[in-house]
PDB file of C-alpha atoms in Angstrom:
ATOM      1  CA  ALA A   1      47.777   1.414 -18.180  1.00  0.00           C
ATOM      2  CA  ALA A   2      48.623  -2.309 -18.216  1.00  0.00           C
ATOM      3  CA  GLU A   3      48.876  -2.303 -14.407  1.00  0.00           C
ATOM      4  CA  ASP A   4      45.466  -0.597 -14.132  1.00  0.00           C
ATOM      5  CA  GLU A   5      43.903  -3.278 -16.314  1.00  0.00           C
ATOM      6  CA  LEU A   6      45.355  -5.994 -14.089  1.00  0.00           C
ATOM      7  CA  LEU A   7      43.835  -4.304 -11.043  1.00  0.00           C
ATOM      8  CA  LEU A   8      40.348  -4.253 -12.605  1.00  0.00           C
ATOM      9  CA  PRO A   9      38.099  -7.182 -11.614  1.00  0.00           C
ATOM     10  CA  GLN A  10      37.705  -9.810 -14.309  1.00  0.00           C
ATOM     11  CA  LEU A  11      34.383 -11.248 -15.493  1.00  0.00           C
ATOM     12  CA  PRO A  12      34.612 -14.502 -13.467  1.00  0.00           C
ATOM     13  CA  GLU A  13      35.390 -12.533 -10.309  1.00  0.00           C
ATOM     14  CA  LEU A  14      32.476 -10.146 -10.882  1.00  0.00           C
ATOM     15  CA  PHE A  15      30.094 -13.020 -11.478  1.00  0.00           C
ATOM     16  CA  GLU A  16      31.155 -15.141  -8.503  1.00  0.00           C
ATOM     17  CA  THR A  17      31.176 -12.170  -6.113  1.00  0.00           C
ATOM     18  CA  SER A  18      27.712 -11.032  -7.162  1.00  0.00           C
ATOM     19  CA  LYS A  19      26.425 -14.610  -6.950  1.00  0.00           C
ATOM     20  CA  GLN A  20      27.790 -14.935  -3.407  1.00  0.00           C
ATOM     21  CA  LEU A  21      26.187 -11.616  -2.452  1.00  0.00           C
ATOM     22  CA  LEU A  22      22.835 -12.805  -3.795  1.00  0.00           C
ATOM     23  CA  ASP A  23      23.125 -16.029  -1.803  1.00  0.00           C
ATOM     24  CA  ASP A  24      23.933 -13.999   1.324  1.00  0.00           C
ATOM     25  CA  VAL A  25      20.895 -11.781   0.794  1.00  0.00           C
ATOM     26  CA  GLU A  26      18.621 -14.781   0.242  1.00  0.00           C
ATOM     27  CA  VAL A  27      19.595 -16.428   3.545  1.00  0.00           C
ATOM     28  CA  ALA A  28      20.058 -13.231   5.584  1.00  0.00           C
ATOM     29  CA  THR A  29      18.371 -13.193   8.992  1.00  0.00           C
ATOM     30  CA  GLU A  30      18.333  -9.385   9.124  1.00  0.00           C
ATOM     31  CA  PRO A  31      15.272  -7.482   7.847  1.00  0.00           C
ATOM     32  CA  ALA A  32      15.218  -6.882   4.101  1.00  0.00           C
ATOM     33  CA  GLY A  33      15.376  -3.126   4.669  1.00  0.00           C
ATOM     34  CA  SER A  34      18.348  -3.230   7.023  1.00  0.00           C
ATOM     35  CA  ARG A  35      21.509  -1.356   6.104  1.00  0.00           C
ATOM     36  CA  ILE A  36      23.606  -4.540   5.881  1.00  0.00           C
ATOM     37  CA  VAL A  37      21.260  -6.247   3.410  1.00  0.00           C
ATOM     38  CA  GLN A  38      20.689  -3.176   1.277  1.00  0.00           C
ATOM     39  CA  GLU A  39      24.439  -2.493   1.008  1.00  0.00           C
ATOM     40  CA  LYS A  40      24.886  -6.002  -0.393  1.00  0.00           C
ATOM     41  CA  VAL A  41      22.011  -5.405  -2.820  1.00  0.00           C
ATOM     42  CA  PHE A  42      23.523  -2.175  -4.141  1.00  0.00           C
ATOM     43  CA  LYS A  43      27.001  -3.707  -4.369  1.00  0.00           C
ATOM     44  CA  GLY A  44      25.641  -6.714  -6.262  1.00  0.00           C
ATOM     45  CA  LEU A  45      23.811  -4.484  -8.743  1.00  0.00           C
ATOM     46  CA  ASP A  46      26.976  -2.455  -9.308  1.00  0.00           C
ATOM     47  CA  LEU A  47      29.085  -5.579  -9.951  1.00  0.00           C
ATOM     48  CA  LEU A  48      26.487  -7.056 -12.314  1.00  0.00           C
ATOM     49  CA  GLU A  49      26.270  -3.815 -14.257  1.00  0.00           C
ATOM     50  CA  LYS A  50      30.006  -4.024 -14.899  1.00  0.00           C
ATOM     51  CA  ALA A  51      29.701  -7.702 -15.841  1.00  0.00           C
ATOM     52  CA  ALA A  52      26.847  -6.920 -18.246  1.00  0.00           C
ATOM     53  CA  GLU A  53      28.988  -4.237 -19.892  1.00  0.00           C
ATOM     54  CA  MET A  54      31.785  -6.779 -20.425  1.00  0.00           C
ATOM     55  CA  LEU A  55      29.348  -9.356 -21.805  1.00  0.00           C
ATOM     56  CA  SER A  56      27.900  -6.843 -24.255  1.00  0.00           C
ATOM     57  CA  GLN A  57      31.295  -6.754 -25.971  1.00  0.00           C
ATOM     58  CA  LEU A  58      31.203 -10.509 -26.585  1.00  0.00           C
ATOM     59  CA  ASP A  59      29.332 -12.219 -29.401  1.00  0.00           C
ATOM     60  CA  PHE A  60      27.114 -15.120 -28.367  1.00  0.00           C
ATOM     61  CA  GLU A  61      25.319 -16.047 -31.566  1.00  0.00           C
ATOM     62  CA  ASP A  62      24.544 -19.703 -30.937  1.00  0.00           C
ATOM     63  CA  LEU A  63      23.900 -21.472 -27.657  1.00  0.00           C
ATOM     64  CA  GLU A  64      25.562 -24.643 -28.923  1.00  0.00           C
ATOM     65  CA  VAL A  65      28.960 -23.014 -29.424  1.00  0.00           C
ATOM     66  CA  ILE A  66      29.121 -21.497 -25.933  1.00  0.00           C
ATOM     67  CA  ALA A  67      31.397 -23.418 -23.627  1.00  0.00           C
ATOM     68  CA  SER A  68      29.608 -25.112 -20.743  1.00  0.00           C
ATOM     69  CA  THR A  69      31.650 -23.167 -18.194  1.00  0.00           C
ATOM     70  CA  ASP A  70      30.557 -19.896 -19.843  1.00  0.00           C
ATOM     71  CA  LEU A  71      26.836 -20.640 -19.812  1.00  0.00           C
ATOM     72  CA  LYS A  72      26.657 -19.241 -16.292  1.00  0.00           C
ATOM     73  CA  TYR A  73      27.171 -15.725 -17.634  1.00  0.00           C
ATOM     74  CA  LEU A  74      23.732 -15.900 -19.213  1.00  0.00           C
ATOM     75  CA  LEU A  75      22.439 -15.711 -15.639  1.00  0.00           C
ATOM     76  CA  VAL A  76      23.632 -12.110 -15.246  1.00  0.00           C
ATOM     77  CA  PRO A  77      20.221 -10.591 -16.227  1.00  0.00           C
ATOM     78  CA  LEU A  78      18.569 -13.125 -13.904  1.00  0.00           C
ATOM     79  CA  PHE A  79      20.751 -11.977 -11.004  1.00  0.00           C
ATOM     80  CA  GLN A  80      20.114  -8.327 -11.890  1.00  0.00           C
ATOM     81  CA  GLY A  81      16.379  -8.905 -11.751  1.00  0.00           C
ATOM     82  CA  ALA A  82      16.677 -10.747  -8.425  1.00  0.00           C
ATOM     83  CA  PHE A  83      18.756  -7.950  -6.851  1.00  0.00           C
ATOM     84  CA  THR A  84      16.376  -5.311  -8.191  1.00  0.00           C
ATOM     85  CA  MET A  85      13.474  -7.099  -6.518  1.00  0.00           C
ATOM     86  CA  LYS A  86      15.347  -6.936  -3.195  1.00  0.00           C
ATOM     87  CA  GLN A  87      15.274  -3.133  -3.083  1.00  0.00           C
ATOM     88  CA  VAL A  88      12.753  -2.007  -0.502  1.00  0.00           C
ATOM     89  CA  LYS A  89      11.994   1.671  -1.133  1.00  0.00           C
ATOM     90  CA  PRO A  90       8.142   1.701  -1.274  1.00  0.00           C
ATOM     91  CA  SER A  91       7.857   4.828  -3.434  1.00  0.00           C
ATOM     92  CA  LYS A  92      10.111   3.206  -6.077  1.00  0.00           C
ATOM     93  CA  ARG A  93       8.563  -0.269  -5.941  1.00  0.00           C
ATOM     94  CA  LEU A  94       6.839  -0.001  -9.329  1.00  0.00           C
ATOM     95  CA  ASP A  95      10.050   1.264 -10.959  1.00  0.00           C
ATOM     96  CA  HIS A  96      12.028  -1.613  -9.434  1.00  0.00           C
ATOM     97  CA  LEU A  97       9.500  -4.150 -10.686  1.00  0.00           C
ATOM     98  CA  GLN A  98       9.599  -2.729 -14.189  1.00  0.00           C
ATOM     99  CA  TRP A  99      13.416  -2.821 -14.213  1.00  0.00           C
ATOM    100  CA  ALA A 100      13.380  -6.436 -13.020  1.00  0.00           C
ATOM    101  CA  GLN A 101      10.815  -7.250 -15.680  1.00  0.00           C
ATOM    102  CA  GLU A 102      13.090  -5.773 -18.361  1.00  0.00           C
ATOM    103  CA  HIS A 103      16.043  -7.851 -17.133  1.00  0.00           C
ATOM    104  CA  TYR A 104      14.021 -11.076 -17.321  1.00  0.00           C
ATOM    105  CA  LYS A 105      12.629 -10.197 -20.745  1.00  0.00           C
ATOM    106  CA  LEU A 106      16.145  -9.458 -21.973  1.00  0.00           C
ATOM    107  CA  LEU A 107      17.226 -12.877 -20.758  1.00  0.00           C
ATOM    108  CA  ASN A 108      14.284 -14.570 -22.479  1.00  0.00           C
ATOM    109  CA  CYS A 109      14.997 -12.677 -25.687  1.00  0.00           C
ATOM    110  CA  ALA A 110      18.684 -13.612 -25.645  1.00  0.00           C
ATOM    111  CA  ILE A 111      17.858 -17.279 -25.088  1.00  0.00           C
ATOM    112  CA  ALA A 112      15.287 -17.234 -27.888  1.00  0.00           C
ATOM    113  CA  ILE A 113      17.807 -15.751 -30.328  1.00  0.00           C
ATOM    114  CA  MET A 114      20.532 -18.191 -29.348  1.00  0.00           C
ATOM    115  CA  TRP A 115      18.141 -21.090 -29.792  1.00  0.00           C
ATOM    116  CA  GLN A 116      17.825 -19.756 -33.365  1.00  0.00           C
ATOM    117  CA  SER A 117      14.222 -18.539 -32.950  1.00  0.00           C
ATOM    118  CA  LEU A 118      13.057 -16.128 -35.600  1.00  0.00           C
ATOM    119  CA  SER A 119      12.279 -13.397 -33.091  1.00  0.00           C
ATOM    120  CA  CYS A 120      11.861 -12.683 -29.400  1.00  0.00           C
ATOM    121  CA  PRO A 121       8.705 -13.991 -27.729  1.00  0.00           C
ATOM    122  CA  LYS A 122       5.680 -11.724 -27.989  1.00  0.00           C
ATOM    123  CA  PRO A 123       4.952  -9.587 -24.932  1.00  0.00           C
ATOM    124  CA  ARG A 124       2.186 -10.838 -22.734  1.00  0.00           C
ATOM    125  CA  THR A 125       0.006  -7.821 -23.581  1.00  0.00           C
ATOM    126  CA  GLN A 126      -0.054  -8.809 -27.268  1.00  0.00           C
ATOM    127  CA  LEU A 127      -0.946 -12.386 -26.409  1.00  0.00           C
ATOM    128  CA  LYS A 128      -3.821 -11.118 -24.274  1.00  0.00           C
ATOM    129  CA  ASN A 129      -5.149  -9.028 -27.153  1.00  0.00           C
ATOM    130  CA  HIS A 130      -5.145 -12.045 -29.479  1.00  0.00           C
ATOM    131  CA  THR A 131      -7.171 -14.141 -27.020  1.00  0.00           C
ATOM    132  CA  ALA A 132      -9.547 -11.428 -25.809  1.00  0.00           C
ATOM    133  CA  ASN A 133     -12.462 -12.294 -28.116  1.00  0.00           C
ATOM    134  CA  PHE A 134     -12.170 -16.014 -27.471  1.00  0.00           C
ATOM    135  CA  SER A 135     -12.056 -15.398 -23.716  1.00  0.00           C
ATOM    136  CA  MET A 136     -15.254 -13.386 -23.835  1.00  0.00           C
ATOM    137  CA  ALA A 137     -17.025 -16.050 -25.874  1.00  0.00           C
ATOM    138  CA  TYR A 138     -15.921 -19.074 -23.832  1.00  0.00           C
ATOM    139  CA  PRO A 139     -15.000 -17.880 -20.321  1.00  0.00           C
ATOM    140  CA  SER A 140     -15.518 -21.273 -18.646  1.00  0.00           C
ATOM    141  CA  LEU A 141     -13.249 -23.064 -21.127  1.00  0.00           C
ATOM    142  CA  ILE A 142     -10.567 -20.434 -20.674  1.00  0.00           C
ATOM    143  CA  ALA A 143     -10.781 -20.757 -16.878  1.00  0.00           C
ATOM    144  CA  MET A 144     -10.460 -24.549 -17.034  1.00  0.00           C
ATOM    145  CA  ALA A 145      -7.528 -24.339 -19.431  1.00  0.00           C
ATOM    146  CA  SER A 146      -5.810 -21.757 -17.225  1.00  0.00           C
ATOM    147  CA  GLN A 147      -6.171 -23.962 -14.162  1.00  0.00           C
ATOM    148  CA  ARG A 148      -4.719 -26.967 -15.983  1.00  0.00           C
ATOM    149  CA  GLN A 149      -1.861 -24.853 -17.324  1.00  0.00           C
ATOM    150  CA  ALA A 150      -1.104 -23.510 -13.836  1.00  0.00           C
ATOM    151  CA  LYS A 151      -0.973 -27.064 -12.455  1.00  0.00           C
ATOM    152  CA  ARG A 152       1.361 -28.145 -15.233  1.00  0.00           C
ATOM    153  CA  GLU A 153       3.622 -25.149 -14.616  1.00  0.00           C
ATOM    154  CA  ARG A 154       3.802 -25.856 -10.876  1.00  0.00           C
ATOM    155  CA  HIS A 155       4.611 -29.506 -11.543  1.00  0.00           C
ATOM    156  CA  LYS A 156       7.234 -28.549 -14.081  1.00  0.00           C
ATOM    157  CA  GLN A 157       8.754 -26.013 -11.671  1.00  0.00           C
ATOM    158  CA  LYS A 158       9.038 -28.627  -8.922  1.00  0.00           C
ATOM    159  CA  GLU A 159      10.782 -31.008 -11.307  1.00  0.00           C
ATOM    160  CA  LEU A 160      13.278 -28.301 -12.296  1.00  0.00           C
ATOM    161  CA  GLU A 161      14.007 -27.434  -8.675  1.00  0.00           C
ATOM    162  CA  HIS A 162      14.533 -31.116  -7.852  1.00  0.00           C
ATOM    163  CA  LYS A 163      16.965 -31.548 -10.761  1.00  0.00           C
ATOM    164  CA  LEU A 164      18.868 -28.390  -9.820  1.00  0.00           C
ATOM    165  CA  SER A 165      19.264 -29.439  -6.190  1.00  0.00           C
ATOM    166  CA  ALA A 166      20.418 -32.913  -7.294  1.00  0.00           C
ATOM    167  CA  ILE A 167      23.359 -31.667  -9.377  1.00  0.00           C
ATOM    168  CA  LYS A 168      24.149 -28.342  -7.665  1.00  0.00           C
ATOM    169  CA  SER A 169      26.702 -29.687  -5.197  1.00  0.00           C
ATOM    170  CA  ALA A 170      28.520 -31.662  -7.915  1.00  0.00           C
ATOM    171  CA  VAL A 171      28.771 -28.613 -10.190  1.00  0.00           C
ATOM    172  CA  GLU A 172      29.895 -26.196  -7.479  1.00  0.00           C
ATOM    173  CA  SER A 173      32.532 -28.649  -6.183  1.00  0.00           C
ATOM    174  CA  GLY A 174      33.907 -29.194  -9.708  1.00  0.00           C
ATOM    175  CA  GLN A 175      33.126 -32.924  -9.748  1.00  0.00           C
ATOM    176  CA  ALA A 176      30.462 -32.770 -12.489  1.00  0.00           C
ATOM    177  CA  ASP A 177      31.375 -33.521 -16.065  1.00  0.00           C
ATOM    178  CA  ASP A 178      30.864 -31.113 -18.941  1.00  0.00           C
ATOM    179  CA  GLU A 179      27.407 -32.448 -19.807  1.00  0.00           C
ATOM    180  CA  ARG A 180      26.138 -32.097 -16.246  1.00  0.00           C
ATOM    181  CA  VAL A 181      27.512 -28.555 -15.959  1.00  0.00           C
ATOM    182  CA  ARG A 182      25.729 -27.625 -19.166  1.00  0.00           C
ATOM    183  CA  GLU A 183      22.485 -29.173 -17.956  1.00  0.00           C
ATOM    184  CA  TYR A 184      22.758 -27.337 -14.645  1.00  0.00           C
ATOM    185  CA  TYR A 185      22.980 -23.851 -16.138  1.00  0.00           C
ATOM    186  CA  LEU A 186      20.344 -24.528 -18.796  1.00  0.00           C
ATOM    187  CA  LEU A 187      17.959 -25.672 -16.060  1.00  0.00           C
ATOM    188  CA  HIS A 188      18.686 -22.430 -14.225  1.00  0.00           C
ATOM    189  CA  LEU A 189      17.646 -20.466 -17.295  1.00  0.00           C
ATOM    190  CA  GLN A 190      14.360 -22.368 -17.503  1.00  0.00           C
ATOM    191  CA  SER A 191      13.379 -21.810 -13.868  1.00  0.00           C
ATOM    192  CA  LEU A 192      12.315 -18.179 -14.181  1.00  0.00           C
ATOM    193  CA  GLU A 193       9.356 -18.338 -11.828  1.00  0.00           C
ATOM    194  CA  GLU A 194       9.762 -14.670 -10.870  1.00  0.00           C
ATOM    195  CA  ILE A 195       8.389 -13.308 -14.149  1.00  0.00           C
ATOM    196  CA  GLU A 196       4.764 -14.227 -13.492  1.00  0.00           C
ATOM    197  CA  SER A 197       4.787 -12.835  -9.942  1.00  0.00           C
ATOM    198  CA  ILE A 198       6.363  -9.588 -11.182  1.00  0.00           C
ATOM    199  CA  ASP A 199       3.639  -9.143 -13.798  1.00  0.00           C
ATOM    200  CA  GLN A 200       0.968  -9.705 -11.160  1.00  0.00           C
ATOM    201  CA  GLU A 201       2.481  -7.241  -8.690  1.00  0.00           C
ATOM    202  CA  ILE A 202       2.883  -4.572 -11.391  1.00  0.00           C
ATOM    203  CA  LYS A 203      -0.792  -4.990 -12.266  1.00  0.00           C
ATOM    204  CA  ILE A 204      -1.812  -4.652  -8.594  1.00  0.00           C
ATOM    205  CA  LEU A 205       0.298  -1.505  -8.076  1.00  0.00           C
ATOM    206  CA  ARG A 206      -1.055   0.151 -11.230  1.00  0.00           C
ATOM    207  CA  GLU A 207      -4.649  -0.612 -10.219  1.00  0.00           C
ATOM    208  CA  ARG A 208      -3.951   0.781  -6.745  1.00  0.00           C
ATOM    209  CA  ASP A 209      -2.512   4.004  -8.182  1.00  0.00           C
ATOM    210  CA  SER A 210      -5.444   4.441 -10.563  1.00  0.00           C
ATOM    211  CA  SER A 211      -8.005   3.889  -7.768  1.00  0.00           C
ATOM    212  CA  ARG A 212      -6.104   6.337  -5.550  1.00  0.00           C
ATOM    213  CA  GLU A 213      -6.219   8.978  -8.269  1.00  0.00           C
ATOM    214  CA  ALA A 214      -9.941   8.375  -8.759  1.00  0.00           C
ATOM    215  CA  SER A 215     -10.656   8.704  -5.041  1.00  0.00           C
ATOM    216  CA  THR A 216      -8.593  11.907  -4.881  1.00  0.00           C
ATOM    217  CA  SER A 217     -10.579  13.488  -7.716  1.00  0.00           C
ATOM    218  CA  ASN A 218     -13.888  12.522  -6.097  1.00  0.00           C
ATOM    219  CA  SER A 219     -12.883  13.778  -2.657  1.00  0.00           C
ATOM    220  CA  SER A 220     -13.351  17.443  -3.642  1.00  0.00           C
ATOM    221  CA  HIS A 221     -16.957  17.740  -2.454  1.00  0.00           C
ATOM    222  CA  GLN A 222     -19.211  20.787  -2.621  1.00  0.00           C
ATOM    223  CA  GLU A 223     -18.545  23.252   0.191  1.00  0.00           C
ATOM    224  CA  ARG A 224     -21.441  23.951   2.512  1.00  0.00           C
ATOM    225  CA  PRO A 225     -22.449  27.511   3.387  1.00  0.00           C
ATOM    226  CA  PRO A 226     -22.194  28.466   7.074  1.00  0.00           C
ATOM    227  CA  VAL A 227     -25.247  27.496   9.133  1.00  0.00           C
ATOM    228  CA  LYS A 228     -27.322  30.461  10.300  1.00  0.00           C
ATOM    229  CA  PRO A 229     -29.394  30.415  13.521  1.00  0.00           C
ATOM    230  CA  PHE A 230     -32.946  29.173  12.934  1.00  0.00           C
ATOM    231  CA  ILE A 231     -35.988  27.798  14.737  1.00  0.00           C
ATOM    232  CA  LEU A 232     -36.729  24.125  14.082  1.00  0.00           C
ATOM    233  CA  THR A 233     -40.450  23.294  14.099  1.00  0.00           C
ATOM    234  CA  GLN A 234     -42.530  20.161  13.600  1.00  0.00           C
ATOM    235  CA  ASN A 235     -44.755  21.420  10.777  1.00  0.00           C
ATOM    236  CA  THR A 236     -45.575  24.357   8.552  1.00  0.00           C
ATOM    237  CA  ALA A 237     -48.243  25.710  10.912  1.00  0.00           C
ATOM    238  CA  GLN A 238     -45.680  26.206  13.664  1.00  0.00           C
ATOM    239  CA  VAL A 239     -43.405  27.937  11.162  1.00  0.00           C
ATOM    240  CA  LYS A 240     -46.045  30.662  10.700  1.00  0.00           C
ATOM    241  CA  VAL A 241     -46.610  31.056  14.456  1.00  0.00           C
ATOM    242  CA  PHE A 242     -42.963  31.193  15.498  1.00  0.00           C
ATOM    243  CA  GLY A 243     -42.070  33.220  12.444  1.00  0.00           C
ATOM    244  CA  ALA A 244     -44.446  35.944  13.558  1.00  0.00           C
ATOM    245  CA  GLY A 245     -43.111  35.899  17.108  1.00  0.00           C
ATOM    246  CA  TYR A 246     -39.417  35.784  16.191  1.00  0.00           C
ATOM    247  CA  PRO A 247     -39.022  37.817  12.985  1.00  0.00           C
ATOM    248  CA  SER A 248     -35.232  38.049  13.366  1.00  0.00           C
ATOM    249  CA  LEU A 249     -34.722  34.241  13.126  1.00  0.00           C
ATOM    250  CA  ALA A 250     -35.373  32.001  10.138  1.00  0.00           C
ATOM    251  CA  THR A 251     -37.779  29.104  10.588  1.00  0.00           C
ATOM    252  CA  MET A 252     -37.959  25.698   8.880  1.00  0.00           C
ATOM    253  CA  THR A 253     -39.643  22.370   9.392  1.00  0.00           C
ATOM    254  CA  VAL A 254     -37.813  19.136  10.223  1.00  0.00           C
ATOM    255  CA  SER A 255     -38.438  17.933   6.671  1.00  0.00           C
ATOM    256  CA  ASP A 256     -36.909  21.122   5.211  1.00  0.00           C
ATOM    257  CA  TRP A 257     -33.935  20.765   7.530  1.00  0.00           C
ATOM    258  CA  TYR A 258     -33.241  17.191   6.327  1.00  0.00           C
ATOM    259  CA  LYS A 259     -33.600  18.217   2.701  1.00  0.00           C
ATOM    260  CA  GLN A 260     -31.064  21.015   3.126  1.00  0.00           C
ATOM    261  CA  HIS A 261     -28.523  18.736   4.853  1.00  0.00           C
ATOM    262  CA  ARG A 262     -29.044  15.959   2.311  1.00  0.00           C
ATOM    263  CA  LYS A 263     -28.330  18.450  -0.466  1.00  0.00           C
ATOM    264  CA  TYR A 264     -24.839  19.091   0.919  1.00  0.00           C
ATOM    265  CA  GLY A 265     -24.234  15.476   1.955  1.00  0.00           C
ATOM    266  CA  ALA A 266     -24.106  16.247   5.662  1.00  0.00           C
ATOM    267  CA  LEU A 267     -26.875  14.366   7.411  1.00  0.00           C
ATOM    268  CA  PRO A 268     -26.362  13.873  11.162  1.00  0.00           C
ATOM    269  CA  ASP A 269     -24.527  10.552  10.737  1.00  0.00           C
ATOM    270  CA  GLN A 270     -22.428  11.915   7.867  1.00  0.00           C
ATOM    271  CA  GLY A 271     -21.366  15.466   8.656  1.00  0.00           C
ATOM    272  CA  ILE A 272     -21.408  15.781  12.440  1.00  0.00           C
ATOM    273  CA  ALA A 273     -18.276  14.697  14.215  1.00  0.00           C
ATOM    274  CA  LYS A 274     -18.753  12.233  17.053  1.00  0.00           C
ATOM    275  CA  ALA A 275     -17.670  13.303  20.501  1.00  0.00           C
ATOM    276  CA  THR A 276     -14.564  11.685  21.881  1.00  0.00           C
ATOM    277  CA  PRO A 277     -14.448  10.000  25.339  1.00  0.00           C
ATOM    278  CA  GLU A 278     -12.465  12.971  26.650  1.00  0.00           C
ATOM    279  CA  GLU A 279     -15.167  15.381  25.510  1.00  0.00           C
ATOM    280  CA  PHE A 280     -17.821  13.215  27.169  1.00  0.00           C
ATOM    281  CA  ARG A 281     -15.817  13.265  30.431  1.00  0.00           C
ATOM    282  CA  LYS A 282     -15.436  17.063  30.384  1.00  0.00           C
ATOM    283  CA  ALA A 283     -19.132  17.518  29.653  1.00  0.00           C
ATOM    284  CA  ALA A 284     -20.053  15.219  32.553  1.00  0.00           C
ATOM    285  CA  GLN A 285     -17.769  17.160  34.910  1.00  0.00           C
ATOM    286  CA  GLN A 286     -19.287  20.472  33.817  1.00  0.00           C
ATOM    287  CA  GLN A 287     -22.788  19.099  34.299  1.00  0.00           C
ATOM    288  CA  GLU A 288     -21.905  17.764  37.754  1.00  0.00           C
ATOM    289  CA  GLY A 289     -20.347  21.091  38.752  1.00  0.00           C
ATOM    290  CA  GLN A 290     -23.407  22.971  37.561  1.00  0.00           C
ATOM    291  CA  GLU A 291     -25.699  20.706  39.582  1.00  0.00           C
ATOM    292  CA  GLU A 292     -23.571  21.148  42.713  1.00  0.00           C
ATOM    293  CA  LYS A 293     -23.635  24.922  42.286  1.00  0.00           C
ATOM    294  CA  GLU A 294     -27.401  24.890  41.893  1.00  0.00           C
ATOM    295  CA  GLU A 295     -27.734  22.769  45.045  1.00  0.00           C
ATOM    296  CA  GLU A 296     -25.540  25.225  47.009  1.00  0.00           C
ATOM    297  CA  ASP A 297     -27.576  28.160  45.708  1.00  0.00           C
ATOM    298  CA  ASP A 298     -30.795  26.393  46.751  1.00  0.00           C
ATOM    299  CA  GLU A 299     -29.439  25.762  50.276  1.00  0.00           C
ATOM    300  CA  GLN A 300     -28.367  29.398  50.687  1.00  0.00           C
ATOM    301  CA  THR A 301     -31.699  30.650  49.423  1.00  0.00           C
ATOM    302  CA  LEU A 302     -33.562  28.321  51.794  1.00  0.00           C
ATOM    303  CA  TYR A 303     -31.344  29.410  54.691  1.00  0.00           C
ATOM    304  CA  ARG A 304     -32.023  33.106  54.023  1.00  0.00           C
ATOM    305  CA  ALA A 305     -35.739  32.454  53.708  1.00  0.00           C
ATOM    306  CA  ARG A 306     -35.810  30.675  57.068  1.00  0.00           C
ATOM    307  CA  GLU A 307     -33.868  33.496  58.767  1.00  0.00           C
ATOM    308  CA  TRP A 308     -36.300  36.020  57.320  1.00  0.00           C
ATOM    309  CA  ASP A 309     -39.257  34.032  58.617  1.00  0.00           C
ATOM    310  CA  ASP A 310     -37.692  33.807  62.062  1.00  0.00           C
ATOM    311  CA  TRP A 311     -37.006  37.541  62.132  1.00  0.00           C
ATOM    312  CA  LYS A 312     -40.558  38.337  61.113  1.00  0.00           C
ATOM    313  CA  GLY A 313     -41.824  36.013  63.870  1.00  0.00           C
ATOM    314  CA  THR A 314     -39.927  37.910  66.591  1.00  0.00           C
ATOM    315  CA  HIS A 315     -40.484  41.405  65.215  1.00  0.00           C
ATOM    316  CA  PRO A 316     -44.018  42.818  64.842  1.00  0.00           C
ATOM    317  CA  ARG A 317     -45.101  44.521  61.634  1.00  0.00           C
ATOM    318  CA  ASP A 318     -44.710  48.054  63.084  1.00  0.00           C
ATOM    319  CA  TYR A 319     -41.498  47.245  64.969  1.00  0.00           C
ATOM    320  CA  GLY A 320     -39.444  49.652  62.922  1.00  0.00           C
ATOM    321  CA  SER A 321     -41.849  52.593  63.430  1.00  0.00           C
ATOM    322  CA  GLN A 322     -41.923  52.043  67.185  1.00  0.00           C
ATOM    323  CA  GLN A 323     -38.146  52.035  67.382  1.00  0.00           C
ATOM    324  CA  SER A 324     -38.009  55.328  65.504  1.00  0.00           C
ATOM    325  CA  MET A 325     -40.510  57.016  67.817  1.00  0.00           C
ATOM    326  CA  GLY A 326     -38.499  55.971  70.868  1.00  0.00           C
TER     327      GLY A 326
END
């Protein structure tokens, strides 16, 4: 049993391996859906799940008492969310986003508790409910405030990224002192820019699914009865005339015909399929063949008529009777 425990990967090894895998995925030149990239994604998620299980057995009650070298383990939910976002199965995209969102919220909640906050931050949906009435009353003020807040967040994000890049090499090479190491990992925890984009994408996917369901329910249109043969006339007077002459066929005016097709939503531009170029070509060939056949028939008929005229010119009217009498 002791030998088995020694063979199991330790927490630092799990963390560093998963971090290296995430770095490899971020800079990979292969497509995100390639087998090589996705194998690294699944392996990273598996390693982080084991690391999270180990961390759940530890007790981090106060951020101040955590050693600077151990602060990096607070990034495990961040890495889990990042790997989850790298999965590319379209049918599971919404599920992946929601899982990533839970990982980031768990990280935020853990940080809030360790900073000795009274409770976890309120979900964004609750904050929206609290500001709904004010937003409806003063939409322009809310829009201006949102724009200013977005600018401040972008500026703040750029500052964090600049600070991280400035001390990253020193921390990873082991040359940074304890204070700089602590600052590095705390800055990492503050640079969670993925949360907002995840919320936006989840909203877009849910709206897309709801619109797709609505369009599916509306697509079941009323079935049209089969069209029976009929005579199309210009007015009611012609209906009476043709109706008397063709009692076996129904008659209707152009106006009646449009009303009937409008009732079933199948006017000429709506319900009649347009001919394809291939169908046009076949129809043109058939028409050309028919015209050639008619021309040949006309030539043969003319030829026979001329022969008959010539024969009548050389044979008198009673030629047959004279031949019979000898």
